[in-house]
Tab-separated table of C-alpha atoms in Angstrom:
chain	number	residue	atom	x	y	z
A	1	MET	CA	32.870	55.954	-43.471
A	2	LYS	CA	34.299	56.479	-40.014
A	3	LEU	CA	37.885	55.306	-39.673
A	4	GLY	CA	39.444	54.064	-36.466
A	5	ILE	CA	43.227	53.846	-36.182
A	6	LEU	CA	44.800	51.630	-33.545
A	7	ILE	CA	48.469	51.900	-32.559
A	8	THR	CA	50.270	50.094	-29.747
A	9	THR	CA	53.478	51.248	-28.110
A	10	TYR	CA	55.906	50.039	-25.467
A	11	ASN	CA	58.985	52.097	-24.557
A	12	ASP	CA	59.207	53.482	-28.097
A	13	GLY	CA	60.363	57.007	-27.227
A	14	ASP	CA	60.180	59.484	-30.090
A	15	ILE	CA	59.367	56.768	-32.641
A	16	ILE	CA	55.706	56.617	-31.595
A	17	LEU	CA	55.472	60.430	-31.684
A	18	ARG	CA	56.606	60.380	-35.314
A	19	CYS	CA	53.880	57.841	-36.103
A	20	LEU	CA	51.200	59.916	-34.378
A	21	ASP	CA	52.392	63.127	-36.029
A	22	SER	CA	52.131	61.491	-39.464
A	23	ILE	CA	48.431	60.902	-38.768
A	24	TYR	CA	47.677	64.253	-37.146
A	25	ASN	CA	49.307	66.227	-39.981
A	26	GLN	CA	46.779	64.793	-42.458
A	27	LEU	CA	43.572	65.483	-40.557
A	28	ASP	CA	42.883	68.796	-42.331
A	29	GLU	CA	42.949	67.020	-45.712
A	30	ILE	CA	40.144	64.535	-45.082
A	31	ASP	CA	36.358	64.888	-45.142
A	32	PHE	CA	35.391	61.892	-43.002
A	33	PRO	CA	35.436	61.337	-39.223
A	34	ILE	CA	38.404	59.595	-37.659
A	35	TYR	CA	39.124	58.211	-34.208
A	36	VAL	CA	42.698	57.418	-33.142
A	37	VAL	CA	43.608	55.416	-30.058
A	38	CYS	CA	47.152	54.627	-28.987
A	39	VAL	CA	47.490	51.879	-26.380
A	40	ASP	CA	50.486	52.412	-24.114
A	41	ASP	CA	51.384	48.890	-23.031
A	42	GLY	CA	52.900	49.917	-19.692
A	43	SER	CA	55.854	51.974	-20.949
A	44	ASP	CA	58.353	53.096	-18.294
A	45	SER	CA	57.602	56.705	-19.240
A	46	PRO	CA	53.851	57.097	-19.878
A	47	LEU	CA	53.015	58.363	-23.352
A	48	THR	CA	51.339	61.757	-23.649
A	49	TYR	CA	49.899	63.170	-26.870
A	50	PRO	CA	47.271	65.929	-26.785
A	51	HIS	CA	45.449	65.196	-30.027
A	52	PHE	CA	44.461	61.529	-29.706
A	53	ASP	CA	43.075	59.120	-27.153
A	54	ILE	CA	45.842	57.466	-25.094
A	55	LEU	CA	44.917	54.274	-23.262
A	56	ARG	CA	47.503	53.187	-20.698
A	57	ILE	CA	47.407	49.577	-19.520
A	58	ARG	CA	49.598	47.263	-17.481
A	59	HIS	CA	52.316	45.687	-19.645
A	60	SER	CA	50.638	42.597	-21.101
A	61	GLY	CA	51.962	42.161	-24.652
A	62	ARG	CA	50.945	43.528	-28.020
A	63	SER	CA	48.062	41.119	-28.681
A	64	TYR	CA	46.307	42.073	-25.442
A	65	ALA	CA	47.010	45.783	-26.080
A	66	ARG	CA	45.394	45.506	-29.520
A	67	ILE	CA	42.329	43.788	-28.081
A	68	GLU	CA	41.895	46.607	-25.565
A	69	GLY	CA	42.328	49.236	-28.271
A	70	LEU	CA	39.803	47.505	-30.521
A	71	LYS	CA	37.206	47.781	-27.762
A	72	LYS	CA	37.599	51.563	-27.879
A	73	ILE	CA	37.196	51.592	-31.669
A	74	LEU	CA	34.049	49.470	-31.448
A	75	ALA	CA	32.630	51.857	-28.859
A	76	GLU	CA	33.187	54.749	-31.299
A	77	ASN	CA	31.060	53.009	-33.983
A	78	CYS	CA	33.811	53.062	-36.608
A	79	THR	CA	32.985	51.374	-39.909
A	80	HIS	CA	36.628	50.609	-40.773
A	81	PHE	CA	39.810	50.382	-38.784
A	82	LEU	CA	43.527	50.370	-39.469
A	83	PHE	CA	46.065	48.930	-37.031
A	84	LEU	CA	49.671	50.082	-37.056
A	85	ASP	CA	52.931	49.421	-35.267
A	86	SER	CA	54.678	52.287	-33.527
A	87	ASP	CA	57.565	52.223	-36.028
A	88	MET	CA	55.239	52.850	-38.980
A	89	VAL	CA	54.678	56.223	-40.639
A	90	LEU	CA	51.821	57.258	-42.904
A	91	PRO	CA	53.156	59.069	-46.012
A	92	PRO	CA	51.575	62.414	-46.979
A	93	GLY	CA	48.116	62.030	-48.538
A	94	PHE	CA	47.659	58.485	-47.212
A	95	LEU	CA	44.339	59.019	-45.436
A	96	LYS	CA	42.778	60.822	-48.398
A	97	LYS	CA	43.800	58.004	-50.739
A	98	LEU	CA	42.628	55.403	-48.230
A	99	LYS	CA	39.040	56.632	-48.533
A	100	THR	CA	39.229	56.294	-52.330
A	101	VAL	CA	40.530	52.725	-51.997
A	102	VAL	CA	37.702	51.762	-49.634
A	103	GLU	CA	35.095	53.281	-51.949
A	104	ASN	CA	36.515	51.679	-55.103
A	105	TYR	CA	36.744	48.108	-53.801
A	106	ASP	CA	34.017	46.195	-52.004
A	107	CYS	CA	36.323	44.186	-49.769
A	108	ASP	CA	36.387	42.940	-46.195
A	109	ALA	CA	40.048	43.813	-45.725
A	110	PHE	CA	43.107	45.219	-47.464
A	111	ILE	CA	46.756	44.219	-47.342
A	112	ILE	CA	48.705	47.473	-47.622
A	113	PRO	CA	52.291	47.267	-48.930
A	114	GLU	CA	55.024	48.385	-46.550
A	115	VAL	CA	58.027	50.350	-47.778
A	116	ALA	CA	60.962	49.681	-45.477
A	117	PHE	CA	63.561	52.308	-44.657
A	118	SER	CA	66.183	53.061	-42.030
A	119	SER	CA	68.509	55.902	-41.135
A	120	TYR	CA	71.225	53.340	-40.327
A	121	ASN	CA	73.669	52.129	-42.954
A	122	ASN	CA	75.309	49.015	-41.486
A	123	PHE	CA	75.257	45.843	-43.580
A	124	TRP	CA	72.537	43.885	-41.792
A	125	THR	CA	70.235	46.885	-41.665
A	126	LYS	CA	70.591	47.248	-45.442
A	127	VAL	CA	69.927	43.505	-45.870
A	128	LYS	CA	66.791	43.690	-43.712
A	129	VAL	CA	65.457	46.735	-45.581
A	130	PHE	CA	66.174	44.997	-48.909
A	131	GLU	CA	64.435	41.809	-47.710
A	132	ARG	CA	61.390	43.661	-46.398
A	133	ASN	CA	60.934	45.517	-49.687
A	134	LEU	CA	60.793	42.220	-51.575
A	135	TYR	CA	57.183	42.029	-50.358
A	136	ARG	CA	56.171	44.996	-52.516
A	137	VAL	CA	55.469	42.873	-55.590
A	138	ASN	CA	51.849	42.160	-56.445
A	139	TYR	CA	50.542	38.609	-56.481
A	140	CYS	CA	47.308	36.642	-56.519
A	141	ARG	CA	45.860	35.467	-53.229
A	142	GLU	CA	45.952	31.862	-54.378
A	143	SER	CA	49.748	31.947	-54.302
A	144	GLY	CA	49.632	31.306	-50.557
A	145	ASN	CA	51.884	34.293	-49.916
A	146	ILE	CA	49.726	35.840	-47.218
A	147	GLU	CA	50.665	39.083	-45.513
A	148	ALA	CA	48.849	40.812	-42.686
A	149	ALA	CA	45.787	42.796	-43.716
A	150	ARG	CA	45.856	45.985	-41.633
A	151	LEU	CA	42.764	47.774	-42.979
A	152	TRP	CA	39.447	46.071	-42.140
A	153	LYS	CA	35.727	46.550	-42.220
A	154	VAL	CA	34.874	46.472	-38.533
A	155	LEU	CA	31.937	44.078	-39.068
A	156	SER	CA	34.157	41.632	-40.988
A	157	PHE	CA	37.112	41.572	-38.599
A	158	PRO	CA	37.501	38.080	-37.053
A	159	GLY	CA	39.356	39.420	-33.997
A	160	PHE	CA	42.851	39.358	-32.552
A	161	VAL	CA	44.015	36.115	-30.932
A	162	GLU	CA	44.356	36.715	-27.212
A	163	GLY	CA	47.624	35.599	-25.674
A	164	LEU	CA	49.458	35.155	-28.964
A	165	GLU	CA	52.833	36.895	-28.697
A	166	ALA	CA	54.380	36.132	-32.088
A	167	PHE	CA	53.058	36.564	-35.636
A	168	GLU	CA	49.882	37.899	-34.039
A	169	GLU	CA	49.259	40.463	-36.776
A	170	ILE	CA	48.776	37.822	-39.487
A	171	GLN	CA	46.292	35.608	-37.617
A	172	PRO	CA	43.166	37.703	-38.410
A	173	THR	CA	44.067	37.463	-42.112
A	174	ILE	CA	44.472	33.688	-41.945
A	175	MET	CA	41.153	33.357	-40.103
A	176	GLY	CA	39.461	35.718	-42.569
A	177	ILE	CA	40.600	33.731	-45.602
A	178	ARG	CA	39.383	30.503	-43.992
A	179	LYS	CA	35.986	32.142	-43.523
A	180	GLY	CA	35.890	33.109	-47.203
A	181	LEU	CA	36.279	36.854	-46.670
A	182	LYS	CA	37.370	39.004	-49.589
A	183	ILE	CA	40.889	40.258	-48.848
A	184	ILE	CA	42.997	41.978	-51.505
A	185	LYS	CA	46.394	43.613	-51.677
A	186	THR	CA	46.102	47.224	-52.767
A	187	GLN	CA	48.787	49.025	-54.736
A	188	GLU	CA	47.282	52.524	-54.461
A	189	ILE	CA	48.607	53.251	-50.964
A	190	PHE	CA	51.556	52.157	-48.851
A	191	ILE	CA	52.890	52.465	-45.311
A	192	LEU	CA	56.455	53.427	-44.391
A	193	HIS	CA	58.105	50.996	-41.962
A	194	ASP	CA	61.263	51.939	-40.061
A	195	GLU	CA	63.531	48.927	-39.561
A	196	LYS	CA	65.765	51.026	-37.274
A	197	LYS	CA	69.188	49.443	-36.584
A	198	VAL	CA	69.527	45.728	-37.294
A	199	THR	CA	72.440	43.586	-36.118
A	200	PHE	CA	72.649	39.882	-36.843
A	201	LYS	CA	72.922	39.064	-33.142
A	202	ASP	CA	69.780	41.034	-32.298
A	203	LEU	CA	67.974	39.506	-35.280
A	204	LEU	CA	68.746	35.979	-34.071
A	205	ARG	CA	67.656	36.827	-30.528
A	206	LYS	CA	64.387	38.379	-31.709
A	207	LYS	CA	63.497	35.530	-34.081
A	208	ASN	CA	64.438	32.901	-31.501
A	209	THR	CA	62.000	34.525	-29.083
A	210	TYR	CA	59.309	34.359	-31.776
A	211	PHE	CA	60.136	30.725	-32.492
A	212	CYS	CA	59.750	29.806	-28.819
A	213	TYR	CA	56.387	31.585	-28.592
A	214	MET	CA	55.212	29.841	-31.739
A	215	LEU	CA	56.340	26.370	-30.653
A	216	ASP	CA	54.726	26.715	-27.223
A	217	SER	CA	51.480	28.267	-28.418
A	218	ASP	CA	48.360	26.245	-29.125
A	219	LYS	CA	46.627	29.296	-30.590
A	220	CYS	CA	47.956	28.973	-34.134
A	221	SER	CA	48.932	26.204	-36.515
A	222	LYS	CA	52.706	25.767	-36.730
A	223	TRP	CA	52.459	24.805	-40.394
A	224	ASP	CA	50.365	27.875	-41.218
A	225	ILE	CA	53.255	29.963	-39.920
A	226	ILE	CA	56.186	27.965	-41.258
A	227	LYS	CA	54.983	27.695	-44.863
A	228	ARG	CA	54.793	31.494	-45.115
A	229	TYR	CA	58.285	32.229	-43.862
A	230	TYR	CA	61.815	32.062	-45.238
A	231	PHE	CA	62.367	29.865	-48.287
A	232	PHE	CA	58.651	28.974	-48.488
A	233	ARG	CA	57.716	32.548	-49.413
A	234	PRO	CA	56.472	32.572	-53.041
A	235	HIS	CA	57.113	36.285	-53.514
A	236	LEU	CA	60.866	35.641	-53.310
A	237	TYR	CA	60.693	34.061	-56.760
A	238	HIS	CA	58.616	36.760	-58.424
A	239	LYS	CA	60.197	38.032	-61.651
A	240	GLU	CA	60.456	41.591	-60.280
A	241	ASN	CA	62.507	40.343	-57.333
A	242	LEU	CA	64.717	38.180	-59.525
A	243	LYS	CA	65.775	41.408	-61.266
A	244	LYS	CA	66.581	42.961	-57.871
A	245	TYR	CA	68.864	40.043	-57.012
A	246	ILE	CA	70.855	40.666	-60.179
A	247	ARG	CA	71.139	44.387	-59.453
A	248	HIS	CA	72.063	43.874	-55.779
A	249	PRO	CA	73.882	40.519	-55.536
A	250	ILE	CA	75.597	41.199	-52.182
A	251	LEU	CA	72.320	42.069	-50.480
A	252	ALA	CA	70.658	39.042	-52.095
A	253	ILE	CA	73.400	36.784	-50.715
A	254	GLY	CA	72.846	38.400	-47.316
A	255	VAL	CA	69.139	37.523	-47.457
A	256	VAL	CA	69.893	33.883	-48.372
A	257	PHE	CA	72.439	33.608	-45.545
A	258	MET	CA	70.010	35.213	-43.069
A	259	TYR	CA	67.190	32.836	-44.057
A	260	LEU	CA	69.498	29.817	-43.927
A	261	VAL	CA	70.748	30.606	-40.422
A	262	LEU	CA	67.247	31.425	-39.151
A	263	THR	CA	65.832	28.227	-40.665
A	264	LEU	CA	68.553	26.113	-39.030
A	265	ASN	CA	68.019	27.966	-35.777
A	266	PHE	CA	64.288	27.237	-35.924
A	267	MET	CA	64.921	23.548	-36.587
A	268	TRP	CA	67.422	23.322	-33.708
A	269	THR	CA	65.061	25.161	-31.347
A	270	SER	CA	62.173	22.880	-32.325
A	271	ILE	CA	64.209	19.671	-31.885
A	272	SER	CA	65.688	20.831	-28.568
A	273	ARG	CA	62.321	21.735	-27.102
A	274	ASN	CA	60.766	18.439	-28.224
A	275	LEU	CA	63.616	16.493	-26.616
A	276	ASN	CA	63.249	18.461	-23.395
A	277	LYS	CA	59.511	17.757	-23.333
A	278	LYS	CA	60.136	14.009	-23.815
A	279	LYS	CA	62.730	14.007	-21.026
A	280	GLY	CA	60.262	15.767	-18.754
A	281	MET	CA	57.561	13.205	-19.507
A	282	MET	CA	59.966	10.295	-18.865
A	283	LYS	CA	60.925	11.705	-15.457
A	284	ARG	CA	57.272	11.714	-14.473
């Protein structure tokens, strides 16, 4: 096995250095070759890191940055590759355990659970961390609760969707399942994911941007996205999460309120954009 790791960054400051350090600090523990490329998507201050390959490109969005990074991994003849966000951290021993997972399961790809955390303690940050950790339950693939597979056999990977600027990390998984690839969720390893500071205003702005990308894009099915978000998510009703709601009722109420507002916001955005398109067509 030769593992490629792909990370993208854009104006992430010290956060990306923490991610890279979490990889570098494990290299002495592993007995297989590894190639790491970090694509700097045109940051204002160019990223420098002496231990890994840094590819600097003109700012073009995360999907394009990942495509460029994947080219480097293919050129290195990696058998497997893992793609990460800059705000992710590999816990100690992750790479050593990853090899065991790959050897124990004959799969095309793996969904790796993410454990959310944050150094901030405001209410909406705690709600977001609580909501993100609801994904940690195990489930069967047939449930329809599809998360992004981040660890792939290189030969099985269906590719990133060029030009897609929202929900781009889940599209290879959706395409892989349609092709009949074997994709499982592993429980042996996990990735730490820093939610940083979350405010409700910033959350609405971020999700509204995603909604607009999704509604305007012809590169993904709207229903494929919608049925896996908010109240459609089957994992929300898993028995392990029902126990969490009882133990943390205030945070659970916060999640319901957040989903309700975001769902209404999506509906309003969708209706408004459809009306604007019809008005534009009538003026022609």
